[in-house]
Coordinates of N, CA and C and ligand atoms in Angstrom, one line a residue:
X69 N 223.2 88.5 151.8 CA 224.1 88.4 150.7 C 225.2 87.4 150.9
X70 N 225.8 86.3 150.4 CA 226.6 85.8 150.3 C 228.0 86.1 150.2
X71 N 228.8 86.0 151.1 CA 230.0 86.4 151.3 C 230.5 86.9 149.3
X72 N 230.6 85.9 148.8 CA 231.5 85.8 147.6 C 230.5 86.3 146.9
X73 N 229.4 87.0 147.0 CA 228.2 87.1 145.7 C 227.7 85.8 145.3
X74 N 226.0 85.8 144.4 CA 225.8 85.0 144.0 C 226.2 84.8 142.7
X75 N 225.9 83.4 142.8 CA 226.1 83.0 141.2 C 225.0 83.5 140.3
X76 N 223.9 83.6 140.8 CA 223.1 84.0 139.8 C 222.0 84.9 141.3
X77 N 221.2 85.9 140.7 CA 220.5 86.9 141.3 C 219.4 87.3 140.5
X78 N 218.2 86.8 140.8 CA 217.0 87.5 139.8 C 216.0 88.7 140.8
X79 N 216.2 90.1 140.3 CA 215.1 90.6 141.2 C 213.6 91.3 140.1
X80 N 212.8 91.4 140.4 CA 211.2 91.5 140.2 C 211.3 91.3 138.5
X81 N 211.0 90.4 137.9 CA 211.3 90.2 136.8 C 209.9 89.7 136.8
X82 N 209.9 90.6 135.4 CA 208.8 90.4 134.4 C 208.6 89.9 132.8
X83 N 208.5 89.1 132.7 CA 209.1 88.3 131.3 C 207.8 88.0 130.6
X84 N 208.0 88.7 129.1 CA 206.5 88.1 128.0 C 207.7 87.6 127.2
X85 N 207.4 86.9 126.1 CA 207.7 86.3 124.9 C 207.3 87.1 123.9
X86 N 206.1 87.3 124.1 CA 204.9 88.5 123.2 C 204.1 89.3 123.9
X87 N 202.9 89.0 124.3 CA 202.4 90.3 124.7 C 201.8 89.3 126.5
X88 N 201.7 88.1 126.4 CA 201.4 87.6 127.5 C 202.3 87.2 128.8
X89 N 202.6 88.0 130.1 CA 203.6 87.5 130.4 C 203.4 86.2 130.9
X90 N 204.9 85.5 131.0 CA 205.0 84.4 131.3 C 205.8 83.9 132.5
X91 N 206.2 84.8 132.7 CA 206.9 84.7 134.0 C 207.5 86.0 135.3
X92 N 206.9 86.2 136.3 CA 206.9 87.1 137.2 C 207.7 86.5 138.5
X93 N 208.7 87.0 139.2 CA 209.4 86.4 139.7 C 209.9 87.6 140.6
X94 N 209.6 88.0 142.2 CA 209.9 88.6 142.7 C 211.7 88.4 143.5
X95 N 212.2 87.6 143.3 CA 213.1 87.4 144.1 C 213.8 85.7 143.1
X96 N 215.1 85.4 142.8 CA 215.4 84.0 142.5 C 216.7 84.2 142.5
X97 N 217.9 83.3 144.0 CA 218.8 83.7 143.6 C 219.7 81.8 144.1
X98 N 220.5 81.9 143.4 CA 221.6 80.6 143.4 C 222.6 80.9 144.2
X99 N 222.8 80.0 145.5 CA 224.4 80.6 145.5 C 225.9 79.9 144.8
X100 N 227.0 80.0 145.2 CA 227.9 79.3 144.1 C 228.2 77.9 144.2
X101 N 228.2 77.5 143.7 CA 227.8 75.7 144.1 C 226.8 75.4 144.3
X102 N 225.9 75.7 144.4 CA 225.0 75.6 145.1 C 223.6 74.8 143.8
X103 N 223.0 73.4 144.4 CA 222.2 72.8 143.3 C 221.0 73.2 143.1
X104 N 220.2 74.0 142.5 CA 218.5 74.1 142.5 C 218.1 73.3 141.3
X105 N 216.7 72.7 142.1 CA 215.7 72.0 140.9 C 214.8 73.0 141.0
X106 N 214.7 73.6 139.5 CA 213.0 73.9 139.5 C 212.0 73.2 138.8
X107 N 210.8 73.0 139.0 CA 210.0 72.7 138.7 C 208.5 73.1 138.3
X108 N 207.3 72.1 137.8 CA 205.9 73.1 137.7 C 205.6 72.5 136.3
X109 N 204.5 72.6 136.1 CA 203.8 72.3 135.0 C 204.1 72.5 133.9
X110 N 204.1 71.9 132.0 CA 204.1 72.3 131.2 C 203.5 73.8 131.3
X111 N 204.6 74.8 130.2 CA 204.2 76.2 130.2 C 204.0 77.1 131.0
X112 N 204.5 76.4 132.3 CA 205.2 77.2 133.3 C 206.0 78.3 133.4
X113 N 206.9 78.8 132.5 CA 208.2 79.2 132.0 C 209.3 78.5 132.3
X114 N 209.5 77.4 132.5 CA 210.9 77.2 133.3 C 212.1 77.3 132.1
X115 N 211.4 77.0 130.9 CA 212.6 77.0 130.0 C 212.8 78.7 129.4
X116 N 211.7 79.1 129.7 CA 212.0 80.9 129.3 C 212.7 81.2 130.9
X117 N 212.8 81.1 132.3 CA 213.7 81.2 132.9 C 215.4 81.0 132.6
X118 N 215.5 79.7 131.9 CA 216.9 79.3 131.4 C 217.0 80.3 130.4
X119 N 216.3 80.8 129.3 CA 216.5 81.8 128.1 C 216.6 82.8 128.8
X120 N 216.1 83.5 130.0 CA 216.9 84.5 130.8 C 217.9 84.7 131.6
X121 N 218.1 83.5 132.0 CA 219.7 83.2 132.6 C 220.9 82.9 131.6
X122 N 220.4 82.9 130.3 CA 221.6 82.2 129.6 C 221.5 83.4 128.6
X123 N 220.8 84.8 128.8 CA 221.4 85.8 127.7 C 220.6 85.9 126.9
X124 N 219.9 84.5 126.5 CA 219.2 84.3 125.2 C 218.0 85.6 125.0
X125 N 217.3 85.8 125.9 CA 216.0 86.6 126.1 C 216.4 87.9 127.3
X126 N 215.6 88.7 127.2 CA 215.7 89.8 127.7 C 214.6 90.3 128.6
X127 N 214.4 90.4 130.2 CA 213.3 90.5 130.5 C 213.0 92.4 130.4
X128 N 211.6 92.3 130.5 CA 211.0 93.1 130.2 C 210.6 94.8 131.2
X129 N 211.2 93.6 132.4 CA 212.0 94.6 133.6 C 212.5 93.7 134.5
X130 N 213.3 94.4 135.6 CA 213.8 93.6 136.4 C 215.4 93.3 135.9
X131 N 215.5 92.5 136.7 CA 217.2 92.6 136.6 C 217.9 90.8 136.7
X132 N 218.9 91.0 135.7 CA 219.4 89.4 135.9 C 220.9 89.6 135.9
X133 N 221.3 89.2 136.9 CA 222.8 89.4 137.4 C 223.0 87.7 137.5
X134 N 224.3 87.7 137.2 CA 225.1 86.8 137.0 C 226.7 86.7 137.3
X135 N 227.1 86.0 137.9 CA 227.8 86.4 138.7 C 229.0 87.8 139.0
X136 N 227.7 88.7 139.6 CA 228.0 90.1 140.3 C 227.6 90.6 138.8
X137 N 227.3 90.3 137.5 CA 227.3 91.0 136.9 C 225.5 91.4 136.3
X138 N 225.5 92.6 135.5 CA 224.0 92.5 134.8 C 224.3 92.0 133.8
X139 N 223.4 91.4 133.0 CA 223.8 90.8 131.6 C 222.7 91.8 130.8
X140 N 222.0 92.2 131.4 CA 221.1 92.9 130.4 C 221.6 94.3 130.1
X141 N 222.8 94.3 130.5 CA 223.3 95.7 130.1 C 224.4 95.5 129.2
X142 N 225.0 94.2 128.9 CA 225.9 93.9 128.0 C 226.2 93.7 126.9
X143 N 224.4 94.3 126.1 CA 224.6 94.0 124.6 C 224.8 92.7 124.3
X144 N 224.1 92.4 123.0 CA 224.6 90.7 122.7 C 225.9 90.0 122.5
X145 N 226.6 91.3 122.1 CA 228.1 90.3 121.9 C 228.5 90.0 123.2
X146 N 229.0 90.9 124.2 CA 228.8 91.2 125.4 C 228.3 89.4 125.9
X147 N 226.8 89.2 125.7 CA 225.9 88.3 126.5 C 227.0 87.1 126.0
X148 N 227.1 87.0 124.7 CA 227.6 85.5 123.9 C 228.8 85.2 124.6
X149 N 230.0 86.3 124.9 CA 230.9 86.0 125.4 C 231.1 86.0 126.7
X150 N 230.1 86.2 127.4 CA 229.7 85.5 128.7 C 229.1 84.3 129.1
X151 N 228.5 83.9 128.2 CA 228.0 82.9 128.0 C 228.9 81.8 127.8
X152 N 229.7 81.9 126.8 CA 230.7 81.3 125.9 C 232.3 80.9 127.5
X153 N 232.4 81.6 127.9 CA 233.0 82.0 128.9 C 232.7 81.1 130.7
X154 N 231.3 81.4 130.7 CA 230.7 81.2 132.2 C 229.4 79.9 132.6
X155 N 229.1 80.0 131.4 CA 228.4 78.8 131.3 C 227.9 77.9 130.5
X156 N 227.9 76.7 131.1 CA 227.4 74.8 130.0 C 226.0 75.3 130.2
X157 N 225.4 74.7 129.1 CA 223.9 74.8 128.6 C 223.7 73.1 128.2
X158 N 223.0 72.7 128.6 CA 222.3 71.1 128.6 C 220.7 71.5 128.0
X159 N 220.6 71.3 126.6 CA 219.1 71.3 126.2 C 218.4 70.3 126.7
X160 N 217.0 70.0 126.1 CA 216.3 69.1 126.4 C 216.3 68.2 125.3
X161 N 216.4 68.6 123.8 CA 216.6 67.6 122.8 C 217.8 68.1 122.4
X162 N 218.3 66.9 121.6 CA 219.7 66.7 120.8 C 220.4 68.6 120.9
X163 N 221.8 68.4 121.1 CA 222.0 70.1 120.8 C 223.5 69.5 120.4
X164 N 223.4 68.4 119.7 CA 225.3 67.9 119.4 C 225.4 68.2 118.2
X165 N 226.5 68.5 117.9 CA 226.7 68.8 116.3 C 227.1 67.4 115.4
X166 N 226.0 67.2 114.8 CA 225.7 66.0 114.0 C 227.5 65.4 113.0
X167 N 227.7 66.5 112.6 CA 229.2 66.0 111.6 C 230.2 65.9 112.8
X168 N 230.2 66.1 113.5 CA 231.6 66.4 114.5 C 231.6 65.1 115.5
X169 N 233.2 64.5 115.7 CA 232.9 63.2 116.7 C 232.3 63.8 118.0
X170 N 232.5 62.6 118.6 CA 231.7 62.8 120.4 C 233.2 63.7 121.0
X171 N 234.2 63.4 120.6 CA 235.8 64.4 120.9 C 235.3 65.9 120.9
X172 N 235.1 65.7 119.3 CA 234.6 66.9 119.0 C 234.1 68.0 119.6
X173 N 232.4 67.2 119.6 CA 231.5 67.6 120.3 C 232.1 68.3 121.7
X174 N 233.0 67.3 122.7 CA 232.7 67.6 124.1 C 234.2 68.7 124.4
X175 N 234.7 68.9 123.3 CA 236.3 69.5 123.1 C 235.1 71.7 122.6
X176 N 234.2 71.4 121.8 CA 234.0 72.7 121.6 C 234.4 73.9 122.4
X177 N 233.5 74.2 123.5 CA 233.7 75.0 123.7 C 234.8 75.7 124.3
X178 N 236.1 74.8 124.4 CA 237.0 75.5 124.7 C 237.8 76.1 123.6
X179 N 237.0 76.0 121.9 CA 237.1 76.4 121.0 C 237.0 78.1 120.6
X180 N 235.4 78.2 121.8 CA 234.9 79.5 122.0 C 235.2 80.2 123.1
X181 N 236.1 79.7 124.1 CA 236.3 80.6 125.2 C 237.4 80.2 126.1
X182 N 238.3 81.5 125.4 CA 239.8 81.2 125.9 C 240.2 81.2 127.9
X183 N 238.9 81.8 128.2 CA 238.9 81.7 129.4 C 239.0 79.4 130.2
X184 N 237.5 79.3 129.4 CA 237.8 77.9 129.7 C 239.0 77.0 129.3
X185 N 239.6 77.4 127.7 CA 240.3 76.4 127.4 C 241.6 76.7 128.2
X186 N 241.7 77.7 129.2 CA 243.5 77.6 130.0 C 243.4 77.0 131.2
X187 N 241.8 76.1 131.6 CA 242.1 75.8 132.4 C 241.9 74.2 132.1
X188 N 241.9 73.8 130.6 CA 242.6 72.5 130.6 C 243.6 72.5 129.7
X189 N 244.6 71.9 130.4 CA 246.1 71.3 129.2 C 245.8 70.5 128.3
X190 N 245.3 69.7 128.8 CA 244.7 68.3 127.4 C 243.5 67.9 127.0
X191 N 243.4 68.9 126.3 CA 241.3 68.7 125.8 C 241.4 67.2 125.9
X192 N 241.8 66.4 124.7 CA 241.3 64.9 124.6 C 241.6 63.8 126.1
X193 N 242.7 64.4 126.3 CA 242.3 64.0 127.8 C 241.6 64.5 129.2
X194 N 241.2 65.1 129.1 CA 239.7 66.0 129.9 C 238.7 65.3 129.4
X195 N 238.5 65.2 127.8 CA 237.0 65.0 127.6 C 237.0 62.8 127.5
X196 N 238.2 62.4 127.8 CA 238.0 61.3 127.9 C 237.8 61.1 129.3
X197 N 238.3 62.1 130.1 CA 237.9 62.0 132.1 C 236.4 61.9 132.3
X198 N 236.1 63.1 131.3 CA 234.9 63.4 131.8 C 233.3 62.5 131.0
X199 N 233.7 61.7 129.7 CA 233.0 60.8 129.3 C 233.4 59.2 130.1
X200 N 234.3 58.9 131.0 CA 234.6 58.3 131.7 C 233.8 58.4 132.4
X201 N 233.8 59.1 133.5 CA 233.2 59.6 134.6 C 231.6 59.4 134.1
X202 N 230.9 59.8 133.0 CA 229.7 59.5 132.6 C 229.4 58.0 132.4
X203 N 230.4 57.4 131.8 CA 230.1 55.7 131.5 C 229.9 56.1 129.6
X204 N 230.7 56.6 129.5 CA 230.8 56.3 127.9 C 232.0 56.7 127.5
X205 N 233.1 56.4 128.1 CA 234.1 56.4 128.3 C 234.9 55.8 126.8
X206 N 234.1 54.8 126.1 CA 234.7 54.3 124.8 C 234.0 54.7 123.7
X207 N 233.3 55.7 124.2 CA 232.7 56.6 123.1 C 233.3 57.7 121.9
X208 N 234.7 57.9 122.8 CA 235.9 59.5 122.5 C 235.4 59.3 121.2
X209 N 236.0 58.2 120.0 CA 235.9 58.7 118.8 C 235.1 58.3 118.0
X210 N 234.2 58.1 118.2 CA 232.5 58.0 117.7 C 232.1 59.1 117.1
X211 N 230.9 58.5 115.9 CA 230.5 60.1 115.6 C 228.8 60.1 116.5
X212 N 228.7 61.3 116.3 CA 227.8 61.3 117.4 C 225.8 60.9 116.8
X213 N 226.0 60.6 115.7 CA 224.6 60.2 115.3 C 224.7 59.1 115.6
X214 N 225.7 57.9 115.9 CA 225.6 56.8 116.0 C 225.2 56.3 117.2
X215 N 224.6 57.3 118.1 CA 224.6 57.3 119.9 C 223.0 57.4 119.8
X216 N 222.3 56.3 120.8 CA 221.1 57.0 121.4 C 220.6 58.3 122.1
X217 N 219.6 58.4 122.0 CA 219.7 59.7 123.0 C 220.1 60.1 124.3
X218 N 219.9 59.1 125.0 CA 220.6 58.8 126.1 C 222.0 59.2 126.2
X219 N 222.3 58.2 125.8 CA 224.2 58.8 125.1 C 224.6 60.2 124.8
X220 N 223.4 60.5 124.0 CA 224.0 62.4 123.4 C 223.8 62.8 124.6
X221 N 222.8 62.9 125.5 CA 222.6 63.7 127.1 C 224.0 63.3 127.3
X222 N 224.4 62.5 127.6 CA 225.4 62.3 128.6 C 226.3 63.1 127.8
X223 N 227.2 62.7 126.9 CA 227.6 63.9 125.8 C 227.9 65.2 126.0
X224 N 226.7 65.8 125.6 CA 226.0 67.4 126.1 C 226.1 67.7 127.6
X225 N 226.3 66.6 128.5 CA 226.8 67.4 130.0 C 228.1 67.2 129.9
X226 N 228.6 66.4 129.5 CA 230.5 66.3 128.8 C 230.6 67.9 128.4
X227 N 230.2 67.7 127.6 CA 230.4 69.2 127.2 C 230.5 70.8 127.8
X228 N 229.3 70.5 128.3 CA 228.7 71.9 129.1 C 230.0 71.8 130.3
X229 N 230.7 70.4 130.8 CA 231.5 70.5 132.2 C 232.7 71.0 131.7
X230 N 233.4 71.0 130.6 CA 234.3 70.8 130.0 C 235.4 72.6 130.2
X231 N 235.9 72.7 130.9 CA 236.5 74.0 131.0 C 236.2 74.4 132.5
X232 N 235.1 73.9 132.8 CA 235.0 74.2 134.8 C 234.3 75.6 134.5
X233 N 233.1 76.0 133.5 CA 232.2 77.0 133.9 C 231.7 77.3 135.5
X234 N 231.5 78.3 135.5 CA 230.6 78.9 137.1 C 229.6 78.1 136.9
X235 N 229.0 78.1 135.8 CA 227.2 77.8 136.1 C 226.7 76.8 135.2
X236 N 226.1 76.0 135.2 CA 225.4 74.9 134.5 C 224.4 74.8 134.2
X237 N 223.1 75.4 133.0 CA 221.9 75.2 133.0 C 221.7 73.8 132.5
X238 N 220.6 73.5 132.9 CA 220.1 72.5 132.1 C 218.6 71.6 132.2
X239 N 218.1 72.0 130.7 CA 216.8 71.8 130.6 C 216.1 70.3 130.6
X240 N 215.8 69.9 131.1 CA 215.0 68.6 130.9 C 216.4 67.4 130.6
X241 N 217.7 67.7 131.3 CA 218.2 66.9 130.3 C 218.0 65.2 131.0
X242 N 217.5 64.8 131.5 CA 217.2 63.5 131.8 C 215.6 62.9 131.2
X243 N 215.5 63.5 130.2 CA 214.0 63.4 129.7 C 214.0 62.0 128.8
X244 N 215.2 61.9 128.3 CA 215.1 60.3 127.5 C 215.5 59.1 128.5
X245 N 215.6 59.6 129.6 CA 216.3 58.6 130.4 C 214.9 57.6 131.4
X246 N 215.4 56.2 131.6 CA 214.2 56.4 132.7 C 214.7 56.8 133.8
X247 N 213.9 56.2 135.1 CA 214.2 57.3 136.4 C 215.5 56.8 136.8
X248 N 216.0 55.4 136.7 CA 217.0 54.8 137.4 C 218.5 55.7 136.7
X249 N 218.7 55.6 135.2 CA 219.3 56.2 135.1 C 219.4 57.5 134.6
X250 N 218.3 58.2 135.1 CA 217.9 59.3 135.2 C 219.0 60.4 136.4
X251 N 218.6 59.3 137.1 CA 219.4 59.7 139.0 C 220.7 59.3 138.7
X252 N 221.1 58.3 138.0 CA 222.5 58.2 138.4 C 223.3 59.0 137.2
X253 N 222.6 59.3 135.9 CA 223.4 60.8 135.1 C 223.4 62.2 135.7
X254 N 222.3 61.9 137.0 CA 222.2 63.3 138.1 C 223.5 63.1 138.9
X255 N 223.8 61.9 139.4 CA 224.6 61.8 140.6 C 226.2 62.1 139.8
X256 N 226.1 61.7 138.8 CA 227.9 61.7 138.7 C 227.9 63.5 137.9
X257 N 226.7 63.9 137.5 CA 227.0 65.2 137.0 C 226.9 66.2 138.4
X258 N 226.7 65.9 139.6 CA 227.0 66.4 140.5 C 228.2 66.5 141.5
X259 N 228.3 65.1 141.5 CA 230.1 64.9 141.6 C 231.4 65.6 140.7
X260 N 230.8 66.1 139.4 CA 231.5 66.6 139.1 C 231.3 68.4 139.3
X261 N 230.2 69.0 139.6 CA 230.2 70.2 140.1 C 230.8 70.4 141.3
X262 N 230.2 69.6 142.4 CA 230.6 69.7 143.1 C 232.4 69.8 143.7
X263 N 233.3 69.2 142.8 CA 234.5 69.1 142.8 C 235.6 70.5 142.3
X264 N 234.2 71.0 141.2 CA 234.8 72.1 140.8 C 233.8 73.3 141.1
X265 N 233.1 73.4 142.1 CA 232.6 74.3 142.7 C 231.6 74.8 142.0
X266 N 230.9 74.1 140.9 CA 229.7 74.8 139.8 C 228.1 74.7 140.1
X267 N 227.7 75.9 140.2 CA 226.4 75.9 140.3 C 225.2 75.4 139.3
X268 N 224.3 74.5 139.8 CA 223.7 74.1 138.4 C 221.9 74.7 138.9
X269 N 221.4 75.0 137.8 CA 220.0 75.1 137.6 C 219.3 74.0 136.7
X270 N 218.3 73.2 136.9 CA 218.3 71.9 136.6 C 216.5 72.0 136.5
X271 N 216.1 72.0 135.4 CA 214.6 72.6 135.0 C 214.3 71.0 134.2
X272 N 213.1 71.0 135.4 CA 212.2 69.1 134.5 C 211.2 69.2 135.3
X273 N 209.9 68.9 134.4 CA 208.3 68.4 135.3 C 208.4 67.5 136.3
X274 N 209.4 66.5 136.3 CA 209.6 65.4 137.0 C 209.9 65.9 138.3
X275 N 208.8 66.1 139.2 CA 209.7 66.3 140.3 C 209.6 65.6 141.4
X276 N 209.9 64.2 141.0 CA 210.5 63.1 141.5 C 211.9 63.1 142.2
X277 N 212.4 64.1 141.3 CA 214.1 64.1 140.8 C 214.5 65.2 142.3
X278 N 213.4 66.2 142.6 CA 213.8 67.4 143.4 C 214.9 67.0 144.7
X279 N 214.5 65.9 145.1 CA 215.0 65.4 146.5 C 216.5 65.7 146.3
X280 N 216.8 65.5 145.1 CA 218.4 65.5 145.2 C 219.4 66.6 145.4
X281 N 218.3 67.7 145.3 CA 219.2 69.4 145.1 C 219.5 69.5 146.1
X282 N 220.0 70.3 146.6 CA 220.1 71.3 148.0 C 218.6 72.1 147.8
X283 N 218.0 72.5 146.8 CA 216.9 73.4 146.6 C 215.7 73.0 145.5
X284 N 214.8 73.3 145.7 CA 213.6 72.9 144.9 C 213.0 74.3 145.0
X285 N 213.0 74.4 143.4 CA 211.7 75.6 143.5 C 210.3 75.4 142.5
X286 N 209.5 75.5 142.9 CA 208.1 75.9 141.6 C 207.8 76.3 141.3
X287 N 207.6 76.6 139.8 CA 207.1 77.7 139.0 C 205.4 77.6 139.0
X288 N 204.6 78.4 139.0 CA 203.5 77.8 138.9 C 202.6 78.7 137.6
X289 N 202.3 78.2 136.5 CA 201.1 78.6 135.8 C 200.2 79.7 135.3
X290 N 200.9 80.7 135.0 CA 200.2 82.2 134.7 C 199.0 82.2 134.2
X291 N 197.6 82.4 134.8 CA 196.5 82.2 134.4 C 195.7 81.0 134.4
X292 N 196.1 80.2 134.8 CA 195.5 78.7 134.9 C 195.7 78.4 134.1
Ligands
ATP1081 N1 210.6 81.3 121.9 C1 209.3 81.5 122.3 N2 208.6 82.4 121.6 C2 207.3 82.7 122.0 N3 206.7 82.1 123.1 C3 207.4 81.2 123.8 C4 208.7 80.9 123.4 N4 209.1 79.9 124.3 C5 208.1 79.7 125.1 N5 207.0 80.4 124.8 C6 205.7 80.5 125.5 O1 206.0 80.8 126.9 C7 205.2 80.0 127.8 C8 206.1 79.3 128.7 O2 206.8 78.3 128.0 P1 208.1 77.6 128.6 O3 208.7 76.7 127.4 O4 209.0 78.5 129.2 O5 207.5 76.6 129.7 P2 208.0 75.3 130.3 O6 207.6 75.3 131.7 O7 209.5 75.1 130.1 O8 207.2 74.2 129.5 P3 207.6 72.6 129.2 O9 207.7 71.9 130.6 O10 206.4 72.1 128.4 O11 208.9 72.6 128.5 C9 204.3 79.1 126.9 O12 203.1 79.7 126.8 C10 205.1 79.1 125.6 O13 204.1 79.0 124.5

């Protein structure tokens, strides 16, 4: 067990969507800071992993703790404001809100969770640190359809960093990128966990990318 608990703890978990399970997992745990890549084939579950770390889904037994806590005992409001509260979520496609600037966008969530917004004084100045730090730094007051996809990734990890969450998921988010700056939207979104002590879970087929974690894991295939 880790002195401080983990940031995240998965024990014998059995997960369907419907009637097929999709993911069986005797053991998966993060510690705090701490980087894991997972990886494994389309339809692997990796992204129904994230839907059980992030609240979204409910496994079918087994247990998903988060930091020290169960979430599957918290009821949904419960989940949202834990969620809202403890962790950035990085999809794989677009998740920016199309009418709202890039400000906007990377200022939200301290909209939804008073926990994050007291630990910044100056949204627009945070979210210009932290799109700086990305290289889109003269992006602040843009609206966000005017961005490649590229751009919105970077964005969407603006965002998810924004308040110093515990935990970081994030699905495929270097999937528009090629590999070069694939690695280097990995390296500076690391630099920035690492500064504020955030554990990330980091789910892509590519596992080219693994070398960079502290941890690599793989999912493999239910049924061939
Ligand atoms: N919301 C959902 N409702 C029902 N079934 C789902 C849902 N999401 C995923 N599945 C099914 O669960 C299985 C695992 O899918 P999942 O998206 O977790 O895999 P993945 O490893 O992330 O795949 P990819 O690399 O292609 O994104 C698949 O058979 C998929 O059809």
């Amino acid at each position: 067990m880790e002195p401080d608990g983990w940031a995240i703890e998965l024990k014998d978990i059995r997960f369907a969507w419907e009637r097929e399970v999709v993911l069986e997992l005797d053991a998966f745990e993060v510690a705090r800071g701490e980087k894991v890549f997972v990886g494994g084939p389309s339809g692997c579950g990796k992204s129904s992993l994230l839907s059980l770390l992030s609240g979204v889904a409910a496994p079918q037994s087994g247990e998903v703790k988060m930091l020290g806590r169960e979430i599957g005992k918290m009821g949904a409001a419960g989940r949202d404001r834990f969620r809202a509260d403890h962790v950035g979520y990085i999809f794989q496609i677009f998740n920016l809100v199309p009418f709202l600037s890039v400000e906007e966008n990377v200022t939200l969530p301290l909209r939804y969770s008073k926990r994050r917004a007291s630990r910044v004084d100056q949204p627009k100045a945070e979210a210009q640190r932290l799109l700086d730090h990305l290289g889109m730094g003269e992006f602040l007051g843009r609206q966000v359809t005017d961005l490649s996809v590229g751009q919105q990734q970077r964005v969407a990890a603006a965002r998810a960093l924004i308040g110093r969450p515990e935990i970081i998921l994030a699905d495929e988010p270097t999937s528009a990128l090629d590999r070069e700056s694939g690695e280097g939207f990995i390296e500076l979104m690391f630099q920035e966990c690492e500064q504020a002590g955030i554990s990330i879970v980091f789910v892509s087929h590519d596992a080219g990318l693994s070398s960079r974690f502290d941890r690599a894991i793989q999912l493999e295939r239910r049924g061939g």
